[in-house]
XYZ file of C-alpha atoms in Angstrom:
499
model
C -35.214 40.395 -27.578
C -34.902 43.565 -29.652
C -37.840 44.128 -31.981
C -38.025 46.380 -34.999
C -40.691 49.048 -34.872
C -43.642 47.314 -36.537
C -47.240 46.253 -36.074
C -49.403 43.180 -36.408
C -52.981 41.943 -36.182
C -54.486 39.538 -33.659
C -56.829 36.988 -35.229
C -57.324 33.316 -34.418
C -57.573 31.082 -37.525
C -60.996 29.837 -36.407
C -62.259 33.400 -37.072
C -61.359 33.280 -40.766
C -64.282 33.150 -43.223
C -64.989 30.200 -45.482
C -67.443 27.411 -46.299
C -66.592 24.892 -43.590
C -68.305 26.322 -40.502
C -64.966 27.365 -38.990
C -61.863 29.102 -40.264
C -59.191 26.750 -41.607
C -55.596 26.863 -42.818
C -56.821 27.015 -46.404
C -57.314 29.800 -48.979
C -58.793 32.286 -46.481
C -55.627 32.110 -44.364
C -53.489 32.962 -47.396
C -55.867 35.747 -48.365
C -55.544 37.173 -44.864
C -51.751 37.104 -45.160
C -52.033 38.893 -48.514
C -54.161 41.565 -46.858
C -51.716 41.946 -43.966
C -48.846 42.431 -46.395
C -50.819 45.064 -48.320
C -51.576 46.841 -45.027
C -47.877 46.903 -44.109
C -48.307 44.548 -41.138
C -45.271 42.526 -40.147
C -47.043 40.094 -37.804
C -50.043 37.795 -37.523
C -50.754 36.779 -33.931
C -52.865 33.695 -33.235
C -54.198 31.992 -30.111
C -53.042 28.475 -29.122
C -53.538 25.975 -31.947
C -54.097 22.784 -29.933
C -57.063 20.393 -30.258
C -59.917 21.766 -28.188
C -62.362 19.824 -26.053
C -65.309 20.678 -23.843
C -65.762 24.451 -23.665
C -63.869 24.923 -26.960
C -61.119 26.983 -25.344
C -57.756 26.965 -27.127
C -56.240 27.357 -23.660
C -57.614 23.937 -22.599
C -56.290 21.594 -25.270
C -55.958 17.824 -25.354
C -52.231 18.252 -26.010
C -49.532 20.896 -25.650
C -47.938 19.574 -28.847
C -50.763 18.576 -31.204
C -52.629 20.790 -33.660
C -56.380 21.288 -33.927
C -57.902 18.994 -36.614
C -60.763 21.483 -37.082
C -58.243 23.780 -38.790
C -57.582 21.245 -41.556
C -59.149 22.486 -44.791
C -61.612 19.908 -46.223
C -61.121 21.469 -49.633
C -57.518 20.275 -49.552
C -58.696 16.731 -48.833
C -60.918 16.902 -51.910
C -58.051 18.174 -54.056
C -55.912 15.252 -52.921
C -58.606 12.833 -54.004
C -59.073 11.432 -50.509
C -62.546 12.892 -50.016
C -64.952 12.025 -52.799
C -67.952 13.970 -51.542
C -67.648 17.168 -49.539
C -70.509 18.472 -47.408
C -72.524 21.436 -48.694
C -70.896 24.793 -47.896
C -71.840 26.362 -44.560
C -70.959 30.058 -44.466
C -71.762 30.386 -40.767
C -71.333 33.774 -39.115
C -70.222 32.098 -35.879
C -68.613 28.754 -35.120
C -71.120 26.174 -33.925
C -68.815 23.756 -32.110
C -71.575 21.271 -31.388
C -72.421 20.991 -35.089
C -68.731 20.830 -35.902
C -68.183 17.950 -33.486
C -71.060 15.983 -35.003
C -70.105 16.525 -38.643
C -66.361 17.116 -38.961
C -65.098 13.925 -37.362
C -67.083 11.623 -39.690
C -65.866 13.712 -42.625
C -62.229 13.390 -41.565
C -62.593 9.638 -41.059
C -63.956 9.305 -44.605
C -60.939 11.234 -45.852
C -58.585 8.962 -43.915
C -60.177 5.920 -45.531
C -59.653 7.618 -48.875
C -56.017 8.279 -48.015
C -55.476 4.636 -47.113
C -56.905 3.552 -50.485
C -55.555 6.232 -52.818
C -52.493 7.918 -51.313
C -49.348 7.910 -53.415
C -46.203 6.136 -52.205
C -44.636 9.572 -51.665
C -47.535 10.684 -49.447
C -47.376 7.494 -47.391
C -43.611 7.902 -47.005
C -44.067 11.506 -45.860
C -46.556 10.362 -43.218
C -44.176 7.653 -41.995
C -41.332 10.148 -41.743
C -43.528 12.519 -39.743
C -44.609 9.766 -37.355
C -41.004 8.760 -36.778
C -39.814 12.350 -36.232
C -42.623 13.233 -33.799
C -42.712 9.949 -31.900
C -41.815 11.606 -28.587
C -45.281 13.140 -28.211
C -47.337 11.770 -31.099
C -47.645 8.156 -29.930
C -49.044 9.124 -26.529
C -51.383 11.677 -28.073
C -52.748 9.360 -30.781
C -53.418 6.568 -28.283
C -54.932 9.055 -25.816
C -57.419 10.297 -28.430
C -58.255 6.746 -29.539
C -58.951 5.756 -25.935
C -61.069 8.848 -25.341
C -63.229 7.799 -28.270
C -63.478 4.231 -26.962
C -64.607 5.492 -23.538
C -67.139 8.025 -24.852
C -65.015 11.064 -24.149
C -64.519 10.387 -20.442
C -61.422 11.983 -18.860
C -58.445 9.667 -18.543
C -58.744 9.257 -14.765
C -62.124 7.559 -15.328
C -60.687 4.902 -17.648
C -60.023 1.341 -16.441
C -57.265 1.335 -13.789
C -54.729 -0.477 -15.960
C -55.027 2.184 -18.686
C -55.275 5.060 -16.259
C -51.977 3.982 -14.694
C -50.449 3.108 -18.086
C -49.556 -0.521 -17.425
C -47.326 -1.565 -20.359
C -49.294 -4.705 -21.246
C -52.591 -2.789 -21.250
C -51.121 -0.046 -23.425
C -49.772 -2.553 -25.935
C -53.102 -4.335 -26.142
C -54.914 -1.013 -26.660
C -52.524 -0.020 -29.452
C -53.220 -3.280 -31.262
C -56.979 -3.148 -30.810
C -57.202 0.553 -31.762
C -54.589 0.550 -34.509
C -56.952 2.101 -37.079
C -57.976 4.924 -34.761
C -54.405 5.551 -33.612
C -53.334 5.753 -37.227
C -56.159 8.197 -37.928
C -54.941 10.618 -35.251
C -51.333 10.353 -36.423
C -52.541 11.194 -39.938
C -54.502 14.221 -38.716
C -51.398 15.609 -37.054
C -49.381 15.092 -40.227
C -52.035 17.029 -42.129
C -52.067 19.849 -39.601
C -48.292 20.232 -39.411
C -47.937 20.022 -43.179
C -50.576 22.704 -43.686
C -49.028 24.942 -41.036
C -45.543 24.561 -42.525
C -46.899 25.626 -45.908
C -48.703 28.580 -44.323
C -45.579 29.642 -42.455
C -43.567 29.547 -45.679
C -46.261 31.610 -47.416
C -46.212 34.132 -44.566
C -42.444 34.468 -44.830
C -42.732 35.061 -48.574
C -45.178 37.876 -47.783
C -42.831 39.378 -45.203
C -45.161 38.477 -42.335
C -44.052 36.726 -39.147
C -46.258 34.453 -37.028
C -46.735 35.085 -33.314
C -47.968 32.080 -31.375
C -49.454 31.773 -27.927
C -48.166 29.227 -25.407
C -50.348 28.676 -22.329
C -48.206 28.152 -19.254
C -50.470 25.341 -18.037
C -51.940 22.277 -19.749
C -55.438 20.831 -19.421
C -55.996 18.079 -16.875
C -57.722 15.888 -19.463
C -54.791 15.890 -21.839
C -52.264 13.480 -23.254
C -49.567 15.447 -21.417
C -50.952 14.742 -17.933
C -51.928 11.156 -18.754
C -48.473 10.395 -20.178
C -46.513 12.198 -17.449
C -48.469 12.156 -14.173
C -45.165 12.429 -12.313
C -44.902 16.056 -13.469
C -48.173 17.148 -11.843
C -49.734 17.423 -8.388
C -52.121 14.440 -8.508
C -53.385 11.993 -5.915
C -53.304 8.195 -6.199
C -56.553 8.168 -8.196
C -55.210 10.669 -10.702
C -57.217 13.583 -9.318
C -55.513 17.000 -9.034
C -54.755 18.109 -5.485
C -54.255 21.777 -6.392
C -55.234 23.639 -9.549
C -54.333 26.858 -11.319
C -56.072 30.203 -11.400
C -55.570 33.845 -10.573
C -56.820 35.840 -7.601
C -59.555 38.467 -7.913
C -58.601 41.072 -10.527
C -59.903 43.381 -13.251
C -61.688 40.531 -15.029
C -63.414 38.840 -12.080
C -64.147 39.742 -8.471
C -63.801 36.081 -7.492
C -60.676 35.526 -9.543
C -60.420 33.023 -12.353
C -60.460 29.306 -11.532
C -58.833 27.712 -14.560
C -58.694 24.217 -13.068
C -55.416 23.156 -14.713
C -53.263 20.790 -12.665
C -50.110 22.417 -11.312
C -46.594 21.304 -12.090
C -44.323 19.441 -9.740
C -41.465 21.721 -10.669
C -38.938 19.820 -8.565
C -39.585 16.645 -10.619
C -39.194 18.579 -13.870
C -35.975 20.165 -12.673
C -34.519 16.768 -11.761
C -34.926 15.796 -15.438
C -33.350 19.004 -16.687
C -36.717 20.498 -17.676
C -36.658 18.179 -20.720
C -40.444 18.323 -21.243
C -40.357 22.116 -21.332
C -37.372 22.182 -23.665
C -39.247 19.997 -26.145
C -42.306 22.214 -25.785
C -40.257 25.334 -26.549
C -38.598 23.551 -29.463
C -41.991 22.688 -30.952
C -43.278 26.250 -30.515
C -40.257 27.671 -32.300
C -40.955 25.342 -35.230
C -44.450 26.794 -35.523
C -43.868 30.501 -34.844
C -41.379 33.289 -35.318
C -42.276 34.806 -31.931
C -43.871 33.033 -28.966
C -46.154 34.835 -26.529
C -46.132 33.032 -23.186
C -49.493 33.372 -21.508
C -49.445 34.081 -17.755
C -45.694 34.628 -17.620
C -45.928 35.661 -13.988
C -46.643 32.008 -13.166
C -42.996 31.190 -13.826
C -42.040 33.368 -10.845
C -44.943 32.361 -8.592
C -48.344 30.812 -9.331
C -51.739 30.946 -7.612
C -52.516 27.479 -6.216
C -56.146 26.718 -5.349
C -57.101 23.527 -3.460
C -58.985 21.196 -5.776
C -62.758 21.333 -5.422
C -63.098 24.972 -4.421
C -65.913 26.843 -6.221
C -63.787 29.838 -7.169
C -60.223 31.155 -7.007
C -60.564 33.312 -3.910
C -59.074 30.679 -1.591
C -55.566 30.218 -2.934
C -51.951 31.027 -2.206
C -48.850 32.100 -4.106
C -46.226 29.376 -4.579
C -42.754 29.990 -5.965
C -41.812 28.604 -9.391
C -38.330 27.949 -10.860
C -38.256 31.178 -12.846
C -34.919 31.898 -14.471
C -33.539 28.356 -14.023
C -36.102 26.977 -16.471
C -35.387 29.509 -19.207
C -31.615 29.281 -18.827
C -31.841 25.498 -19.180
C -33.856 25.921 -22.388
C -31.470 28.559 -23.737
C -28.535 26.225 -23.160
C -30.117 23.811 -25.635
C -32.092 26.053 -27.998
C -30.232 29.360 -27.847
C -31.828 32.731 -27.166
C -35.569 32.317 -27.645
C -37.849 34.946 -29.258
C -40.420 35.240 -26.475
C -43.019 37.861 -25.570
C -44.113 37.779 -21.919
C -47.768 38.255 -21.045
C -47.149 40.046 -17.767
C -50.660 41.233 -16.917
C -52.487 40.785 -13.627
C -50.878 40.860 -10.179
C -47.312 41.786 -11.116
C -44.661 42.077 -8.410
C -41.123 43.478 -8.556
C -39.895 39.863 -8.640
C -41.890 39.177 -11.832
C -40.573 42.344 -13.467
C -37.023 41.436 -12.454
C -37.409 37.971 -13.999
C -38.726 39.354 -17.278
C -35.980 41.979 -17.461
C -33.253 39.460 -16.615
C -34.429 37.327 -19.525
C -34.813 40.312 -21.843
C -38.398 39.469 -22.793
C -40.723 42.312 -23.880
C -43.792 42.729 -21.683
C -47.339 43.757 -22.596
C -49.305 46.997 -22.346
C -53.082 47.038 -22.912
C -54.644 50.401 -23.714
C -58.092 49.462 -22.436
C -56.566 49.293 -18.942
C -54.877 52.679 -19.239
C -57.435 55.399 -18.631
C -57.885 55.434 -14.859
C -55.488 58.329 -14.250
C -52.214 60.000 -15.140
C -50.085 57.539 -13.156
C -51.392 54.454 -14.960
C -48.431 52.491 -16.326
C -50.398 51.438 -19.416
C -50.480 55.027 -20.733
C -48.029 55.305 -23.629
C -46.044 58.205 -22.158
C -44.984 55.875 -19.313
C -43.515 53.185 -21.589
C -39.762 52.646 -21.176
C -37.488 54.721 -23.383
C -36.087 51.620 -25.078
C -39.621 50.740 -26.223
C -39.034 47.020 -25.801
C -42.692 46.354 -25.016
C -45.724 45.188 -26.983
C -48.841 47.368 -26.916
C -52.351 46.078 -27.592
C -55.553 48.057 -27.880
C -57.164 44.952 -26.342
C -56.655 41.187 -26.159
C -58.813 38.115 -26.742
C -59.961 38.392 -23.113
C -61.078 42.010 -23.495
C -64.243 43.313 -25.039
C -63.704 45.002 -28.386
C -62.582 48.614 -28.013
C -66.011 49.873 -29.062
C -67.746 47.510 -26.650
C -65.360 48.500 -23.869
C -65.969 52.219 -24.422
C -69.735 51.772 -24.385
C -69.626 50.174 -20.932
C -66.650 51.993 -19.366
C -67.212 54.399 -16.456
C -67.689 57.968 -17.605
C -64.534 58.989 -15.730
C -62.474 56.668 -17.957
C -64.286 57.770 -21.105
C -63.644 61.425 -20.303
C -59.980 60.775 -19.505
C -59.624 58.857 -22.794
C -61.040 61.786 -24.757
C -58.698 64.238 -23.033
C -55.686 62.001 -23.555
C -56.419 61.468 -27.232
C -56.861 65.219 -27.752
C -53.531 65.821 -26.045
C -51.946 63.312 -28.447
C -53.542 65.025 -31.436
C -55.810 62.066 -32.255
C -59.338 62.774 -33.451
C -62.164 61.089 -31.536
C -65.475 62.944 -31.658
C -67.905 60.013 -31.574
C -67.928 56.548 -30.038
C -67.647 54.928 -33.478
C -64.218 56.566 -33.769
C -62.877 55.021 -30.549
C -61.493 51.786 -32.099
C -59.597 53.733 -34.753
C -58.355 56.236 -32.200
C -57.019 53.531 -29.894
C -55.393 51.811 -32.868
C -53.685 55.081 -33.793
C -52.579 55.606 -30.193
C -51.014 52.139 -30.191
C -49.255 52.773 -33.508
C -48.021 56.171 -32.316
C -46.766 54.845 -28.970
C -43.073 54.208 -28.160
C -43.725 50.435 -28.059
C -41.660 48.686 -30.690
C -44.468 46.287 -31.510
C -48.155 47.205 -31.707
C -50.798 44.462 -32.021
C -54.357 45.335 -33.030
C -57.281 42.883 -32.828
C -59.023 42.656 -36.188
C -62.337 43.454 -34.495
C -60.977 46.920 -33.650
C -59.764 47.533 -37.183
C -63.279 46.672 -38.375
C -64.846 48.928 -35.734
C -67.004 46.157 -34.265
C -68.849 46.109 -30.956
C -69.370 43.513 -28.232
C -71.044 41.105 -30.651
C -67.527 40.376 -31.978
C -65.943 39.679 -28.596
C -63.826 36.507 -28.626
C -63.870 35.479 -24.956
C -65.574 36.338 -21.676
C -63.201 35.152 -18.905
C -65.063 33.078 -16.349
C -67.986 32.336 -18.687
C -67.930 28.644 -19.681
C -70.011 28.845 -22.867
C -70.462 30.977 -25.961
C -66.815 31.915 -26.446
C -64.303 31.491 -29.286
C -67.048 31.607 -31.947
C -66.606 34.963 -33.733
C -65.781 35.001 -37.458
C -65.352 37.929 -39.771
C -67.461 37.884 -42.940
C -65.978 37.386 -46.380
C -65.363 40.735 -48.020
C -64.738 42.571 -44.740
C -61.047 43.122 -45.519
C -61.196 45.781 -48.195
C -58.280 47.215 -50.146
C -59.303 50.648 -48.860
C -58.968 49.547 -45.239
C -55.550 48.039 -45.965
C -54.311 51.212 -47.621
C -55.580 53.509 -44.860
C -54.004 51.257 -42.207
C -50.732 51.206 -44.125
C -50.706 54.988 -44.394
C -51.421 55.399 -40.685
C -48.744 52.878 -39.687
C -46.237 54.465 -42.048
C -46.850 57.896 -40.525
C -45.719 56.430 -37.203
C -42.687 54.587 -38.567
C -44.129 51.083 -38.489
C -43.927 50.133 -42.180
């Protein structure tokens, strides 16, 4: 997909400031879009928006289709008259997911009761229309979440056998008994999708596009696996037989054991990849561009036998590759996709990406091991149809990376920047220097994490791959996005033809 020369900023909505303990799709999101427009940015990239569970990772959501209720702005519920009393403001520097779990769900249930009592006929009709339009995924998801609450959060394969195996009579009885809770989760999804649609329209009015992030795999404890066990490698008890991960790499000497169940691609192909087509369709409703995480898994994926302690013991298994994307294109047309092609990349993976015309990724933090490193900007293809990042959500911030990098890489970085005419005399200048290198590069699209634009260190890191706790919590403080920073960024981007 050809991209205009432009740049964007990587920031998950949970990292927005505000009074609710977590960033939401409320006023702070619009203020961020205003700031991006002032800075000349054409793109806002987010992480996956699904409802998170244990571990709080947006890459392990309860649904591949649903939105995260934590992103709903309680202030909007007050304005609608559905929430009579809001909690006191909590301007937390980091997201406390445990506190959020204890306090936000009761708050949202109060608001739902208020909606049931005081909603206008037009609001109730809008909810009904949403429920009807999204029935294909929403009914399974709403019942899944209601059952999880009934069974104290246990994964679906620990529910009673008749519900685990989705016996029709048991499902019908559960829907009737849990009608209030099912309705609550439908309502939450209506709120999320309505808020996101408004935010997308606001972004378009500001000249800013939204880049989403689609994980290739889904969580085991999700409505997707419960509703469609035939699409996954599971045993008779609903336990995965093989799970996803990646072999040892830059991030971990024992690889990364993600634990997601793996697809039975042959079953999906027999049905024309219909589940994937609907997933792509939904993503294109939400975003203007879709980054597919772990794109190489569509060519071949790392399969680890279930129960292993790490990802060392695995094997590569072929995936359907081009057949899947051609089937989706036949229904949806050419899709605006960015391919995350990091990790163990083979000629077959590169051939797949090139055949589909998807831009790949370059990460500058990986670049400074020597002159032959493909992540150095002078090695980018002449057509520039790639996306360059100073770092990603899985990297340390650029300042944190520089402080812990081997001296050989630090010295090479300094030499390379000097050769490119970019000033970097002190470590505090490294984030700005890498941002300038990305903007100057031949890549058509440059994405800069907000942490790097703010010059922050490791305290602002979003994720530590392989570490199960303490991730996804960073927030930037109110007032951090100054007009001066926007103007200097705009001037720098303009000097490199990106505004």
